[in-house]
PDB file of C-alpha atoms in Angstrom:
ATOM      1  CA  MET A1080      24.015 -21.972   1.330  1.00 49.00           C
ATOM      2  CA  ARG A1081      27.084 -20.428   2.984  1.00 51.00           C
ATOM      3  CA  HIS A1082      28.095 -16.799   2.972  1.00 59.00           C
ATOM      4  CA  GLU A1083      30.611 -14.718   4.898  1.00 69.00           C
ATOM      5  CA  VAL A1084      29.175 -13.563   8.020  1.00 88.00           C
ATOM      6  CA  ILE A1085      28.710  -9.674   8.816  1.00 93.00           C
ATOM      7  CA  ALA A1086      28.870  -9.585  12.663  1.00 93.00           C
ATOM      8  CA  SER A1087      29.426  -5.924  13.183  1.00 94.00           C
ATOM      9  CA  VAL A1088      26.703  -3.236  13.423  1.00 94.00           C
ATOM     10  CA  GLN A1089      29.280  -0.843  12.306  1.00 95.00           C
ATOM     11  CA  ASN A1090      29.633  -2.508   8.933  1.00 95.00           C
ATOM     12  CA  PRO A1091      29.132   0.107   6.003  1.00 96.00           C
ATOM     13  CA  LEU A1092      26.317  -1.956   4.463  1.00 95.00           C
ATOM     14  CA  VAL A1093      24.538  -2.349   7.907  1.00 96.00           C
ATOM     15  CA  LYS A1094      24.899   1.374   8.604  1.00 96.00           C
ATOM     16  CA  ARG A1095      23.304   2.275   5.291  1.00 97.00           C
ATOM     17  CA  LEU A1096      20.498  -0.120   5.569  1.00 97.00           C
ATOM     18  CA  HIS A1097      19.740   1.003   9.203  1.00 97.00           C
ATOM     19  CA  GLN A1098      18.970   4.545   7.627  1.00 97.00           C
ATOM     20  CA  LEU A1099      15.979   2.978   5.781  1.00 97.00           C
ATOM     21  CA  LEU A1100      14.174   2.585   9.131  1.00 96.00           C
ATOM     22  CA  ASN A1101      13.282   6.277   8.814  1.00 95.00           C
ATOM     23  CA  ARG A1102      11.587   8.192   6.093  1.00 95.00           C
ATOM     24  CA  LYS A1103      14.384  10.551   5.271  1.00 96.00           C
ATOM     25  CA  GLY A1104      16.745   7.633   4.665  1.00 97.00           C
ATOM     26  CA  ARG A1105      14.069   5.866   2.420  1.00 96.00           C
ATOM     27  CA  GLU A1106      13.476   8.976   0.520  1.00 95.00           C
ATOM     28  CA  GLU A1107      17.186   9.694   0.009  1.00 96.00           C
ATOM     29  CA  GLN A1108      18.144   6.105  -1.019  1.00 97.00           C
ATOM     30  CA  LYS A1109      14.776   5.402  -2.655  1.00 96.00           C
ATOM     31  CA  ARG A1110      14.841   2.040  -0.977  1.00 97.00           C
ATOM     32  CA  PHE A1111      12.876   0.323   1.979  1.00 97.00           C
ATOM     33  CA  LEU A1112      13.187  -2.641   4.209  1.00 97.00           C
ATOM     34  CA  VAL A1113      10.843  -5.615   4.332  1.00 96.00           C
ATOM     35  CA  GLU A1114      11.025  -8.093   7.351  1.00 95.00           C
ATOM     36  CA  GLY A1115       9.803 -11.448   7.927  1.00 93.00           C
ATOM     37  CA  ALA A1116       9.687 -14.571   5.772  1.00 93.00           C
ATOM     38  CA  HIS A1117       6.225 -14.111   4.288  1.00 93.00           C
ATOM     39  CA  LEU A1118       6.898 -10.556   3.171  1.00 95.00           C
ATOM     40  CA  VAL A1119      10.406 -11.290   1.851  1.00 96.00           C
ATOM     41  CA  GLU A1120       8.924 -14.343  -0.159  1.00 95.00           C
ATOM     42  CA  GLU A1121       6.199 -12.026  -1.495  1.00 95.00           C
ATOM     43  CA  ALA A1122       8.626  -9.377  -2.625  1.00 95.00           C
ATOM     44  CA  LEU A1123      10.865 -11.957  -4.218  1.00 95.00           C
ATOM     45  CA  ASN A1124       8.002 -13.541  -6.151  1.00 94.00           C
ATOM     46  CA  SER A1125       6.396 -10.307  -7.227  1.00 91.00           C
ATOM     47  CA  ARG A1126       7.796  -7.487  -9.576  1.00 78.00           C
ATOM     48  CA  ALA A1127       9.469  -5.940  -6.774  1.00 89.00           C
ATOM     49  CA  GLN A1128      13.176  -4.891  -7.145  1.00 93.00           C
ATOM     50  CA  VAL A1129      14.759  -6.799  -4.402  1.00 95.00           C
ATOM     51  CA  ALA A1130      18.485  -5.718  -4.018  1.00 95.00           C
ATOM     52  CA  THR A1131      19.536  -7.539  -1.022  1.00 95.00           C
ATOM     53  CA  VAL A1132      18.475 -10.225   1.411  1.00 95.00           C
ATOM     54  CA  LEU A1133      19.960 -10.488   4.849  1.00 95.00           C
ATOM     55  CA  TYR A1134      19.467 -13.717   7.021  1.00 94.00           C
ATOM     56  CA  ASP A1135      20.373 -14.730  10.421  1.00 93.00           C
ATOM     57  CA  GLU A1136      23.311 -17.155  10.157  1.00 91.00           C
ATOM     58  CA  SER A1137      22.283 -19.064  13.164  1.00 90.00           C
ATOM     59  CA  ARG A1138      18.817 -19.904  11.891  1.00 89.00           C
ATOM     60  CA  GLU A1139      17.448 -21.845   8.932  1.00 86.00           C
ATOM     61  CA  ILE A1140      15.984 -19.752   6.018  1.00 89.00           C
ATOM     62  CA  ASP A1141      12.319 -20.504   5.416  1.00 90.00           C
ATOM     63  CA  PRO A1142      12.113 -23.076   2.646  1.00 92.00           C
ATOM     64  CA  ALA A1143       9.762 -20.899   0.523  1.00 91.00           C
ATOM     65  CA  CYS A1144      12.104 -17.917   0.905  1.00 92.00           C
ATOM     66  CA  LEU A1145      14.911 -20.184   0.002  1.00 91.00           C
ATOM     67  CA  ARG A1146      13.236 -21.170  -3.232  1.00 94.00           C
ATOM     68  CA  ALA A1147      12.207 -17.651  -4.151  1.00 94.00           C
ATOM     69  CA  ILE A1148      15.883 -16.526  -3.636  1.00 91.00           C
ATOM     70  CA  ASP A1149      17.171 -19.406  -6.004  1.00 91.00           C
ATOM     71  CA  GLN A1150      14.676 -18.490  -8.569  1.00 91.00           C
ATOM     72  CA  ARG A1151      15.806 -14.858  -8.601  1.00 88.00           C
ATOM     73  CA  GLY A1152      19.332 -16.044  -9.072  1.00 85.00           C
ATOM     74  CA  PRO A1153      22.461 -13.699  -8.979  1.00 86.00           C
ATOM     75  CA  ASP A1154      20.325 -10.448  -9.322  1.00 87.00           C
ATOM     76  CA  VAL A1155      19.910 -10.494  -5.556  1.00 91.00           C
ATOM     77  CA  GLN A1156      22.793 -10.243  -3.139  1.00 92.00           C
ATOM     78  CA  VAL A1157      22.241 -12.635  -0.231  1.00 93.00           C
ATOM     79  CA  VAL A1158      24.159 -11.778   2.932  1.00 93.00           C
ATOM     80  CA  ALA A1159      24.496 -13.763   6.249  1.00 94.00           C
ATOM     81  CA  VAL A1160      24.548 -11.704   9.446  1.00 95.00           C
ATOM     82  CA  SER A1161      24.598 -12.168  13.093  1.00 94.00           C
ATOM     83  CA  ALA A1162      21.468 -11.779  15.309  1.00 92.00           C
ATOM     84  CA  ALA A1163      22.785  -8.433  16.535  1.00 93.00           C
ATOM     85  CA  VAL A1164      22.972  -7.126  12.993  1.00 94.00           C
ATOM     86  CA  LEU A1165      19.606  -8.226  12.193  1.00 93.00           C
ATOM     87  CA  GLY A1166      18.238  -6.650  15.332  1.00 92.00           C
ATOM     88  CA  LYS A1167      19.606  -3.408  14.172  1.00 93.00           C
ATOM     89  CA  LEU A1168      17.655  -3.722  10.960  1.00 95.00           C
ATOM     90  CA  THR A1169      14.225  -4.676  12.271  1.00 93.00           C
ATOM     91  CA  GLU A1170      11.449  -3.109  14.180  1.00 90.00           C
ATOM     92  CA  THR A1171       9.430  -6.058  15.477  1.00 82.00           C
ATOM     93  CA  LYS A1172      10.046  -7.521  19.056  1.00 76.00           C
ATOM     94  CA  SER A1173      10.610 -10.943  17.732  1.00 75.00           C
ATOM     95  CA  PRO A1174      12.437 -10.646  14.276  1.00 77.00           C
ATOM     96  CA  GLN A1175      11.973 -13.883  12.009  1.00 84.00           C
ATOM     97  CA  GLY A1176      15.430 -13.989  10.959  1.00 91.00           C
ATOM     98  CA  ILE A1177      15.327 -12.506   7.482  1.00 95.00           C
ATOM     99  CA  VAL A1178      15.247  -8.951   5.881  1.00 96.00           C
ATOM    100  CA  ALA A1179      15.062  -7.621   2.329  1.00 96.00           C
ATOM    101  CA  GLU A1180      16.131  -4.483   0.865  1.00 97.00           C
ATOM    102  CA  VAL A1181      13.773  -3.324  -1.930  1.00 96.00           C
ATOM    103  CA  LYS A1182      13.939  -0.498  -4.384  1.00 95.00           C
ATOM    104  CA  ILE A1183      11.047   1.864  -4.137  1.00 92.00           C
ATOM    105  CA  ASP A1184       8.918   1.667  -7.378  1.00 83.00           C
ATOM    106  CA  LEU A1185       5.795   4.069  -6.816  1.00 79.00           C
ATOM    107  CA  ALA A1186       3.509   3.964  -9.835  1.00 79.00           C
ATOM    108  CA  ASN A1187       3.622   6.827 -12.156  1.00 84.00           C
ATOM    109  CA  GLY A1188       0.158   8.528 -11.709  1.00 85.00           C
ATOM    110  CA  ALA A1189       0.038  10.309 -14.956  1.00 87.00           C
ATOM    111  CA  GLN A1190       1.147   7.365 -16.887  1.00 90.00           C
ATOM    112  CA  TRP A1191      -1.418   5.083 -15.160  1.00 91.00           C
ATOM    113  CA  MET A1192      -4.273   7.538 -15.791  1.00 91.00           C
ATOM    114  CA  GLU A1193      -3.304   7.693 -19.553  1.00 91.00           C
ATOM    115  CA  GLN A1194      -3.245   3.935 -19.832  1.00 91.00           C
ATOM    116  CA  ALA A1195      -6.606   3.685 -18.061  1.00 90.00           C
ATOM    117  CA  SER A1196      -8.335   6.307 -20.048  1.00 91.00           C
ATOM    118  CA  SER A1197      -9.852   3.799 -22.495  1.00 92.00           C
ATOM    119  CA  ARG A1198     -11.242   1.216 -19.830  1.00 95.00           C
ATOM    120  CA  ASP A1199     -13.406   1.229 -16.715  1.00 95.00           C
ATOM    121  CA  TYR A1200     -11.820   1.047 -13.484  1.00 96.00           C
ATOM    122  CA  LEU A1201     -12.290   1.252  -9.796  1.00 97.00           C
ATOM    123  CA  LEU A1202      -9.752   3.723  -8.049  1.00 97.00           C
ATOM    124  CA  LEU A1203      -9.429   4.470  -4.260  1.00 98.00           C
ATOM    125  CA  ALA A1204      -8.163   7.920  -3.283  1.00 97.00           C
ATOM    126  CA  LEU A1205      -6.942   8.689   0.207  1.00 97.00           C
ATOM    127  CA  ASP A1206      -7.035  12.016   1.676  1.00 95.00           C
ATOM    128  CA  VAL A1207      -4.497  12.321   4.349  1.00 93.00           C
ATOM    129  CA  ILE A1208      -4.570   8.812   5.967  1.00 94.00           C
ATOM    130  CA  GLN A1209      -1.953   9.350   8.737  1.00 93.00           C
ATOM    131  CA  ASP A1210      -2.158   6.034  10.658  1.00 95.00           C
ATOM    132  CA  PRO A1211       0.306   3.399   9.364  1.00 96.00           C
ATOM    133  CA  GLY A1212      -1.932   0.449  10.397  1.00 95.00           C
ATOM    134  CA  ASN A1213      -4.907   2.119   8.683  1.00 96.00           C
ATOM    135  CA  LEU A1214      -2.992   2.641   5.324  1.00 97.00           C
ATOM    136  CA  GLY A1215      -1.681  -0.837   5.378  1.00 97.00           C
ATOM    137  CA  THR A1216      -5.028  -2.431   6.023  1.00 97.00           C
ATOM    138  CA  ILE A1217      -6.641  -0.317   3.334  1.00 97.00           C
ATOM    139  CA  LEU A1218      -3.969  -1.322   0.858  1.00 97.00           C
ATOM    140  CA  ARG A1219      -4.345  -5.021   1.661  1.00 97.00           C
ATOM    141  CA  THR A1220      -8.120  -4.852   1.558  1.00 98.00           C
ATOM    142  CA  ALA A1221      -8.093  -2.783  -1.765  1.00 98.00           C
ATOM    143  CA  GLU A1222      -5.828  -5.353  -3.499  1.00 97.00           C
ATOM    144  CA  ALA A1223      -8.015  -8.278  -2.251  1.00 97.00           C
ATOM    145  CA  ALA A1224     -11.136  -6.363  -3.549  1.00 97.00           C
ATOM    146  CA  GLY A1225      -9.674  -5.978  -7.023  1.00 97.00           C
ATOM    147  CA  VAL A1226      -9.267  -2.145  -6.783  1.00 97.00           C
ATOM    148  CA  ASP A1227      -7.213  -1.137  -9.804  1.00 97.00           C
ATOM    149  CA  ALA A1228      -4.996   1.598  -8.183  1.00 96.00           C
ATOM    150  CA  VAL A1229      -4.718   3.767  -5.070  1.00 97.00           C
ATOM    151  CA  VAL A1230      -3.735   7.455  -5.034  1.00 96.00           C
ATOM    152  CA  LEU A1231      -2.321   8.908  -1.843  1.00 95.00           C
ATOM    153  CA  GLY A1232      -3.009  12.595  -1.224  1.00 93.00           C
ATOM    154  CA  GLU A1233      -0.369  14.920   0.015  1.00 91.00           C
ATOM    155  CA  GLY A1234       0.174  14.560   3.760  1.00 92.00           C
ATOM    156  CA  SER A1235      -0.559  10.884   3.805  1.00 93.00           C
ATOM    157  CA  VAL A1236       1.599   8.449   5.828  1.00 94.00           C
ATOM    158  CA  ASP A1237       4.729   7.049   4.009  1.00 95.00           C
ATOM    159  CA  PRO A1238       3.571   3.740   2.186  1.00 95.00           C
ATOM    160  CA  TYR A1239       7.041   2.396   2.855  1.00 95.00           C
ATOM    161  CA  ASN A1240       6.836   2.823   6.662  1.00 95.00           C
ATOM    162  CA  GLY A1241       7.634  -0.442   8.174  1.00 94.00           C
ATOM    163  CA  LYS A1242       4.273  -0.767  10.016  1.00 95.00           C
ATOM    164  CA  VAL A1243       2.434   0.101   6.671  1.00 97.00           C
ATOM    165  CA  VAL A1244       4.361  -2.429   4.848  1.00 96.00           C
ATOM    166  CA  ARG A1245       3.868  -5.353   7.425  1.00 95.00           C
ATOM    167  CA  ALA A1246       0.140  -4.507   7.401  1.00 96.00           C
ATOM    168  CA  THR A1247      -0.271  -4.731   3.656  1.00 96.00           C
ATOM    169  CA  MET A1248       0.900  -8.502   3.858  1.00 94.00           C
ATOM    170  CA  GLY A1249       2.401  -8.241   0.414  1.00 94.00           C
ATOM    171  CA  ALA A1250      -0.312  -6.167  -1.337  1.00 95.00           C
ATOM    172  CA  LEU A1251       2.104  -3.235  -1.609  1.00 93.00           C
ATOM    173  CA  PHE A1252       4.023  -5.385  -4.134  1.00 93.00           C
ATOM    174  CA  ARG A1253       0.987  -6.123  -6.463  1.00 92.00           C
ATOM    175  CA  LEU A1254      -1.137  -2.945  -6.324  1.00 94.00           C
ATOM    176  CA  PRO A1255      -0.335   0.319  -8.200  1.00 93.00           C
ATOM    177  CA  VAL A1256       0.063   3.113  -5.603  1.00 94.00           C
ATOM    178  CA  PHE A1257       0.977   6.693  -6.430  1.00 92.00           C
ATOM    179  CA  HIS A1258       1.279  10.088  -4.651  1.00 91.00           C
ATOM    180  CA  ALA A1259      -0.493  13.042  -6.198  1.00 92.00           C
ATOM    181  CA  SER A1260      -2.576  16.159  -5.398  1.00 93.00           C
ATOM    182  CA  LEU A1261      -5.991  14.911  -4.941  1.00 94.00           C
ATOM    183  CA  SER A1262      -7.765  17.765  -6.254  1.00 95.00           C
ATOM    184  CA  GLU A1263      -5.681  17.796  -9.614  1.00 95.00           C
ATOM    185  CA  THR A1264      -5.964  14.039  -9.905  1.00 95.00           C
ATOM    186  CA  ILE A1265      -9.713  13.972  -9.337  1.00 96.00           C
ATOM    187  CA  GLN A1266     -10.339  16.722 -11.936  1.00 96.00           C
ATOM    188  CA  ALA A1267      -8.020  14.915 -14.574  1.00 94.00           C
ATOM    189  CA  LEU A1268     -10.098  11.617 -13.903  1.00 96.00           C
ATOM    190  CA  GLN A1269     -13.408  13.350 -14.190  1.00 96.00           C
ATOM    191  CA  LYS A1270     -12.323  14.680 -17.567  1.00 95.00           C
ATOM    192  CA  GLN A1271     -11.862  10.867 -18.628  1.00 93.00           C
ATOM    193  CA  GLY A1272     -15.573  10.479 -17.487  1.00 95.00           C
ATOM    194  CA  ALA A1273     -14.913   9.098 -14.024  1.00 96.00           C
ATOM    195  CA  ARG A1274     -17.663   9.346 -11.296  1.00 96.00           C
ATOM    196  CA  VAL A1275     -16.163  10.518  -8.016  1.00 97.00           C
ATOM    197  CA  LEU A1276     -17.898   9.240  -4.826  1.00 98.00           C
ATOM    198  CA  VAL A1277     -16.759  10.888  -1.579  1.00 97.00           C
ATOM    199  CA  SER A1278     -17.357   9.435   1.876  1.00 94.00           C
ATOM    200  CA  SER A1279     -19.284  11.957   3.716  1.00 90.00           C
ATOM    201  CA  LEU A1280     -22.352  12.396   6.188  1.00 83.00           C
ATOM    202  CA  LYS A1281     -23.638  15.457   4.219  1.00 83.00           C
ATOM    203  CA  GLU A1282     -27.518  15.547   4.079  1.00 81.00           C
ATOM    204  CA  ASN A1283     -27.596  14.636   0.591  1.00 89.00           C
ATOM    205  CA  SER A1284     -25.334  11.748   0.951  1.00 93.00           C
ATOM    206  CA  LEU A1285     -26.502   8.371  -0.396  1.00 95.00           C
ATOM    207  CA  ALA A1286     -26.394   5.010   1.545  1.00 96.00           C
ATOM    208  CA  TYR A1287     -23.323   3.090   0.278  1.00 95.00           C
ATOM    209  CA  ASP A1288     -25.463   0.402  -1.109  1.00 95.00           C
ATOM    210  CA  GLU A1289     -27.663   2.851  -3.177  1.00 95.00           C
ATOM    211  CA  ALA A1290     -24.745   4.384  -5.034  1.00 94.00           C
ATOM    212  CA  ASP A1291     -23.826   3.861  -8.636  1.00 94.00           C
ATOM    213  CA  TYR A1292     -20.361   2.331  -9.035  1.00 95.00           C
ATOM    214  CA  ARG A1293     -20.440   1.529 -12.753  1.00 94.00           C
ATOM    215  CA  GLY A1294     -17.845   2.605 -15.255  1.00 95.00           C
ATOM    216  CA  LYS A1295     -14.885   4.766 -14.160  1.00 96.00           C
ATOM    217  CA  THR A1296     -15.331   5.078 -10.511  1.00 97.00           C
ATOM    218  CA  VAL A1297     -13.327   6.961  -7.949  1.00 98.00           C
ATOM    219  CA  ILE A1298     -14.001   6.343  -4.064  1.00 98.00           C
ATOM    220  CA  VAL A1299     -12.592   9.027  -1.768  1.00 97.00           C
ATOM    221  CA  ILE A1300     -11.818   8.169   1.856  1.00 97.00           C
ATOM    222  CA  GLY A1301     -10.912  11.066   4.246  1.00 93.00           C
ATOM    223  CA  ASN A1302      -8.546  11.543   7.251  1.00 91.00           C
ATOM    224  CA  GLU A1303      -9.080   9.564  10.396  1.00 89.00           C
ATOM    225  CA  GLY A1304     -10.000  12.732  12.371  1.00 86.00           C
ATOM    226  CA  ARG A1305     -11.633  15.285  10.011  1.00 88.00           C
ATOM    227  CA  GLY A1306     -12.763  13.127   7.210  1.00 89.00           C
ATOM    228  CA  VAL A1307     -12.475  14.383   3.556  1.00 93.00           C
ATOM    229  CA  SER A1308     -11.207  18.027   3.253  1.00 93.00           C
ATOM    230  CA  GLU A1309     -13.676  20.619   1.901  1.00 93.00           C
ATOM    231  CA  GLN A1310     -11.481  21.259  -1.180  1.00 94.00           C
ATOM    232  CA  VAL A1311     -11.747  17.611  -2.297  1.00 95.00           C
ATOM    233  CA  ALA A1312     -15.336  17.171  -1.151  1.00 94.00           C
ATOM    234  CA  LEU A1313     -16.527  20.062  -3.425  1.00 95.00           C
ATOM    235  CA  LEU A1314     -15.330  17.967  -6.502  1.00 96.00           C
ATOM    236  CA  ALA A1315     -17.623  15.023  -5.692  1.00 96.00           C
ATOM    237  CA  ASP A1316     -20.314  13.875  -8.167  1.00 96.00           C
ATOM    238  CA  SER A1317     -21.874  12.013  -5.267  1.00 95.00           C
ATOM    239  CA  TYR A1318     -21.647  11.556  -1.585  1.00 96.00           C
ATOM    240  CA  VAL A1319     -21.931   8.204   0.135  1.00 97.00           C
ATOM    241  CA  HIS A1320     -22.247   7.143   3.780  1.00 95.00           C
ATOM    242  CA  ILE A1321     -22.234   3.907   5.656  1.00 94.00           C
ATOM    243  CA  PRO A1322     -25.281   3.981   7.972  1.00 92.00           C
ATOM    244  CA  LEU A1323     -24.506   3.553  11.797  1.00 90.00           C
ATOM    245  CA  TYR A1324     -27.164   1.367  13.597  1.00 91.00           C
ATOM    246  CA  GLY A1325     -25.434   1.373  16.975  1.00 92.00           C
ATOM    247  CA  ARG A1326     -24.290   4.402  19.110  1.00 88.00           C
ATOM    248  CA  ALA A1327     -20.809   4.779  17.453  1.00 85.00           C
ATOM    249  CA  GLU A1328     -20.210   8.115  15.893  1.00 83.00           C
ATOM    250  CA  SER A1329     -18.027   6.915  13.113  1.00 83.00           C
ATOM    251  CA  LEU A1330     -16.176   4.019  11.548  1.00 89.00           C
ATOM    252  CA  ASN A1331     -12.562   3.401  11.239  1.00 92.00           C
ATOM    253  CA  ALA A1332     -11.126   4.583   7.983  1.00 94.00           C
ATOM    254  CA  ALA A1333      -9.850   1.260   7.087  1.00 95.00           C
ATOM    255  CA  VAL A1334     -13.097  -0.481   7.894  1.00 96.00           C
ATOM    256  CA  ALA A1335     -15.161   2.185   5.865  1.00 95.00           C
ATOM    257  CA  ALA A1336     -12.825   1.794   2.899  1.00 97.00           C
ATOM    258  CA  GLY A1337     -13.214  -1.973   3.019  1.00 97.00           C
ATOM    259  CA  ILE A1338     -16.972  -1.810   2.970  1.00 97.00           C
ATOM    260  CA  LEU A1339     -17.194   0.691   0.195  1.00 97.00           C
ATOM    261  CA  VAL A1340     -14.764  -0.981  -2.232  1.00 98.00           C
ATOM    262  CA  TYR A1341     -16.365  -4.431  -1.659  1.00 97.00           C
ATOM    263  CA  GLU A1342     -19.791  -2.987  -2.161  1.00 97.00           C
ATOM    264  CA  ALA A1343     -18.553  -1.284  -5.388  1.00 97.00           C
ATOM    265  CA  GLN A1344     -17.028  -4.471  -6.737  1.00 96.00           C
ATOM    266  CA  ARG A1345     -20.074  -6.646  -5.806  1.00 95.00           C
ATOM    267  CA  LYS A1346     -22.216  -4.185  -7.895  1.00 94.00           C
ATOM    268  CA  ARG A1347     -19.795  -4.082 -10.785  1.00 94.00           C
ATOM    269  CA  ILE A1348     -19.417  -7.753 -10.980  1.00 92.00           C
ATOM    270  CA  ARG A1349     -23.247  -8.151 -10.921  1.00 88.00           C
ATOM    271  CA  GLN A1350     -23.711  -5.517 -13.611  1.00 81.00           C
ATOM    272  CA  ALA A1351     -21.129  -7.155 -15.806  1.00 75.00           C
ATOM    273  CA  VAL A1352     -22.784 -10.470 -15.512  1.00 73.00           C
ATOM    274  CA  ASN A1353     -26.284  -9.033 -16.257  1.00 67.00           C
TER     275      ASN A1353
END
């Protein structure tokens, strides 16, 4: 595969794509960058709207990426660039030689809720998760656990932040994620019959393995520092907590989310079999 090489960081395409490294640029262009062979392959093989793939002309393209590019055909623009240009478009210390420009495709929350109203589901709601690594890990774990969708409350970190995208390991391309007011979304879901379980250490909180996760279930995880806001906590049908047997005062938000969604799914699967 041979393409004309873009060698200048002043090239208009390169300058436009460079803007996607910050949130303002992503919001204005409604696009984001994915770097690394695995994530580019995941984007190409998923429903993601990949617009452009740029590769270091001095390096071989990963065979799996090359196959995925060929399968996508002419819909994806493929551009050869110099190592200097690729360095301008990447955030990692050791770029893997390939970057993709992907159109942002956040799920429509109202549409998702309407479609889900007639079935059971497990939804994860995140109340101002601010650490990119935490959000990426939560999304990766939620997708692995079979969570049906994730709603990001106002004030949460941008899910298309480069660190978030890398931490998801491709889950972002497969898991419905939407921004919404948590209070409004929770009340709308409760009208559908959803049970809302808020992670909290309140006195009447149930141990996570004692909670009921049947039917339509929403699990709410709070901010890394202050937990779930009082406004959201007041909407809970139940509070759940993860017992701490050592001297630690709390668990990392991503770890807590993982424990809760896997316990919820374990019980849901067992109840379905029985």
